Each structure stands twice: as structure tokens, then as C-alpha cells.
């Protein structure tokens, strides 16, 4: 089992930055690829970013490419999502997820999920 706890969400203005953190406990963190997904009100959950076990491989949704950066610190069992130049359309609940296989943009590829953290971007 892996437990994931997100933090760092909040209310910001358009153009601001936020850094989300996801702390993992349980099985060996470095064995997992990690991903961030988000769900806006009335919409389905969507892929945001993913990172491989060692941090060398990263993947992004087109909507966040160039603005968001995913990273991980295996010594701290934590994955981060640095979000810059935030837009109102980034408003959503952000979830981190752990995948025992390769990083993926598909929800069904992930084995464990956090409870989410709310990000609200005002215009």
C-alpha cells in the first residue's frame, strides 16, 4: 500500500504561481512513477503531468506545457508540481497518483491516489 497526501493548494490570482507537494508513505517511493491529474467542476478528471522513477522522464498535457514543472525528491518521498503563470482555467482539484509501471497519462494506469488539493485561480 502507498498513502499519498497532497498539499499546497489555495486561492491565487491569474499569473501567480503555486507549488503542490505530494508526500508518499508505505512502499518504496522510488519504485513508482508519479502523476498529477486534475478535475474541474463539472468536468472529468484529466492528466496534467507525470514523472518516471528516477525523475529523468517527464510528460505534460499540452495545456500546461511550458508553465508547469513536475519533479520528485526520492529522499523525501515527495513529488512536486510547480505551477507558474496560472490561469482561471487551471482551477480544479489536483490529485497525485502512483503507478508501479511506467509513467502514463491514463488514469487506469495508476494504482494509488491521494485525496486531492483545491487550486482556485481568480481572474
mmCIF file of C-alpha atoms in Angstrom:
data_model
loop_
_atom_site.group_PDB
_atom_site.id
_atom_site.type_symbol
_atom_site.label_atom_id
_atom_site.label_comp_id
_atom_site.label_asym_id
_atom_site.label_seq_id
_atom_site.Cartn_x
_atom_site.Cartn_y
_atom_site.Cartn_z
ATOM 1 C CA UNK A 1 0.000 0.000 0.000
ATOM 2 C CA UNK A 2 1.022 3.578 -0.665
ATOM 3 C CA UNK A 3 -0.567 6.568 1.012
ATOM 4 C CA UNK A 4 -0.450 9.884 -0.815
ATOM 5 C CA UNK A 5 -1.180 13.280 0.730
ATOM 6 C CA UNK A 6 -1.298 16.422 -1.380
ATOM 7 C CA UNK A 7 -0.723 19.930 -0.062
ATOM 8 C CA UNK A 8 -0.018 23.426 -1.312
ATOM 9 C CA UNK A 9 -3.303 24.308 -2.951
ATOM 10 C CA UNK A 10 -5.024 27.619 -2.412
ATOM 11 C CA UNK A 11 -6.605 30.708 -3.898
ATOM 12 C CA UNK A 12 -4.394 32.805 -6.164
ATOM 13 C CA UNK A 13 -4.775 35.387 -8.897
ATOM 14 C CA UNK A 14 -4.163 34.820 -12.573
ATOM 15 C CA UNK A 15 -0.463 34.995 -13.335
ATOM 16 C CA UNK A 16 0.586 33.819 -9.872
ATOM 17 C CA UNK A 17 2.477 30.649 -9.011
ATOM 18 C CA UNK A 18 1.857 27.730 -6.661
ATOM 19 C CA UNK A 19 3.823 24.635 -5.792
ATOM 20 C CA UNK A 20 1.911 21.496 -4.948
ATOM 21 C CA UNK A 21 3.512 18.722 -2.946
ATOM 22 C CA UNK A 22 2.551 15.088 -2.642
ATOM 23 C CA UNK A 23 4.056 13.156 0.245
ATOM 24 C CA UNK A 24 4.116 9.388 -0.042
ATOM 25 C CA UNK A 25 4.379 6.755 2.633
ATOM 26 C CA UNK A 26 4.311 2.998 2.532
ATOM 27 C CA UNK A 27 6.162 1.017 -0.090
ATOM 28 C CA UNK A 28 9.341 2.236 -1.724
ATOM 29 C CA UNK A 29 8.552 5.571 -3.316
ATOM 30 C CA UNK A 30 11.330 5.328 -5.863
ATOM 31 C CA UNK A 31 9.676 2.235 -7.331
ATOM 32 C CA UNK A 32 6.742 4.284 -8.585
ATOM 33 C CA UNK A 33 6.169 6.561 -11.478
ATOM 34 C CA UNK A 34 4.115 9.527 -10.272
ATOM 35 C CA UNK A 35 1.471 11.612 -11.915
ATOM 36 C CA UNK A 36 -0.671 14.675 -11.341
ATOM 37 C CA UNK A 37 -4.256 14.858 -12.527
ATOM 38 C CA UNK A 38 -6.932 17.497 -12.030
ATOM 39 C CA UNK A 39 -10.689 17.707 -12.043
ATOM 40 C CA UNK A 40 -12.546 20.939 -12.637
ATOM 41 C CA UNK A 41 -16.177 21.384 -11.584
ATOM 42 C CA UNK A 42 -18.488 19.560 -13.956
ATOM 43 C CA UNK A 43 -15.635 18.004 -15.904
ATOM 44 C CA UNK A 44 -13.878 14.665 -15.979
ATOM 45 C CA UNK A 45 -10.522 14.203 -14.340
ATOM 46 C CA UNK A 46 -7.673 14.909 -16.749
ATOM 47 C CA UNK A 47 -3.965 14.254 -16.955
ATOM 48 C CA UNK A 48 -1.595 17.085 -16.042
ATOM 49 C CA UNK A 49 1.931 15.688 -15.725
ATOM 50 C CA UNK A 50 3.888 12.524 -14.979
ATOM 51 C CA UNK A 51 7.431 11.626 -13.995
ATOM 52 C CA UNK A 52 9.432 8.425 -14.105
ATOM 53 C CA UNK A 53 11.076 6.639 -11.180
ATOM 54 C CA UNK A 54 14.360 8.499 -11.350
ATOM 55 C CA UNK A 55 12.944 11.833 -12.406
ATOM 56 C CA UNK A 56 14.641 11.824 -15.801
ATOM 57 C CA UNK A 57 11.464 11.338 -17.834
ATOM 58 C CA UNK A 58 8.670 13.866 -17.624
ATOM 59 C CA UNK A 59 5.433 14.256 -19.561
ATOM 60 C CA UNK A 60 2.918 17.082 -19.722
ATOM 61 C CA UNK A 61 -0.527 17.826 -21.028
ATOM 62 C CA UNK A 62 -0.413 20.369 -23.831
ATOM 63 C CA UNK A 63 -2.491 22.766 -21.745
ATOM 64 C CA UNK A 64 0.227 23.106 -19.093
ATOM 65 C CA UNK A 65 3.405 22.577 -21.107
ATOM 66 C CA UNK A 66 5.838 25.419 -20.523
ATOM 67 C CA UNK A 67 4.001 26.608 -17.393
ATOM 68 C CA UNK A 68 4.051 23.592 -15.063
ATOM 69 C CA UNK A 69 7.023 21.516 -13.942
ATOM 70 C CA UNK A 70 6.862 18.134 -12.255
ATOM 71 C CA UNK A 71 9.766 16.965 -10.129
ATOM 72 C CA UNK A 72 10.464 14.475 -7.366
ATOM 73 C CA UNK A 73 12.764 14.040 -4.404
ATOM 74 C CA UNK A 74 13.068 10.351 -3.675
ATOM 75 C CA UNK A 75 14.984 11.032 -0.465
ATOM 76 C CA UNK A 76 11.943 12.921 0.825
ATOM 77 C CA UNK A 77 9.328 10.611 -0.734
ATOM 78 C CA UNK A 78 7.753 13.647 -2.330
ATOM 79 C CA UNK A 79 6.657 14.701 -5.789
ATOM 80 C CA UNK A 80 6.080 18.344 -6.679
ATOM 81 C CA UNK A 81 4.122 20.296 -9.239
ATOM 82 C CA UNK A 82 5.403 23.811 -9.780
ATOM 83 C CA UNK A 83 2.663 25.835 -11.440
ATOM 84 C CA UNK A 84 3.547 29.188 -12.975
ATOM 85 C CA UNK A 85 1.508 31.703 -14.950
ATOM 86 C CA UNK A 86 -1.689 30.263 -13.568
ATOM 87 C CA UNK A 87 -4.918 30.837 -15.452
ATOM 88 C CA UNK A 88 -8.547 30.694 -14.296
ATOM 89 C CA UNK A 89 -8.962 27.524 -16.363
ATOM 90 C CA UNK A 90 -6.386 25.834 -14.117
ATOM 91 C CA UNK A 91 -8.951 25.926 -11.312
ATOM 92 C CA UNK A 92 -9.526 22.340 -10.201
ATOM 93 C CA UNK A 93 -8.899 19.765 -7.535
ATOM 94 C CA UNK A 94 -5.407 18.404 -8.133
ATOM 95 C CA UNK A 95 -4.632 14.760 -7.385
ATOM 96 C CA UNK A 96 -1.357 12.935 -7.276
ATOM 97 C CA UNK A 97 -1.165 9.265 -8.163
ATOM 98 C CA UNK A 98 1.387 6.451 -8.055
ATOM 99 C CA UNK A 99 1.987 3.904 -10.802
ATOM 100 C CA UNK A 100 4.043 0.728 -10.387
ATOM 101 C CA UNK A 101 4.754 0.627 -14.090
ATOM 102 C CA UNK A 102 5.849 3.340 -16.499
ATOM 103 C CA UNK A 103 4.523 6.914 -16.244
ATOM 104 C CA UNK A 104 1.232 7.300 -18.056
ATOM 105 C CA UNK A 105 -1.359 9.881 -18.990
ATOM 106 C CA UNK A 106 -4.118 7.350 -18.359
ATOM 107 C CA UNK A 107 -5.955 7.167 -15.037
ATOM 108 C CA UNK A 108 -6.317 3.414 -15.244
ATOM 109 C CA UNK A 109 -2.541 3.040 -15.178
ATOM 110 C CA UNK A 110 -2.293 4.355 -11.628
ATOM 111 C CA UNK A 111 -2.538 2.175 -8.575
ATOM 112 C CA UNK A 112 -2.865 4.695 -5.741
ATOM 113 C CA UNK A 113 -4.439 8.123 -5.437
ATOM 114 C CA UNK A 114 -4.381 10.975 -2.982
ATOM 115 C CA UNK A 115 -7.435 12.863 -1.742
ATOM 116 C CA UNK A 116 -6.696 15.989 -3.731
ATOM 117 C CA UNK A 117 -5.970 19.640 -3.046
ATOM 118 C CA UNK A 118 -8.040 22.554 -4.324
ATOM 119 C CA UNK A 119 -6.462 25.161 -6.585
ATOM 120 C CA UNK A 120 -8.549 28.214 -7.395
ATOM 121 C CA UNK A 121 -7.308 30.887 -9.789
ATOM 122 C CA UNK A 122 -9.230 34.140 -9.894
ATOM 123 C CA UNK A 123 -9.209 36.439 -12.907
#
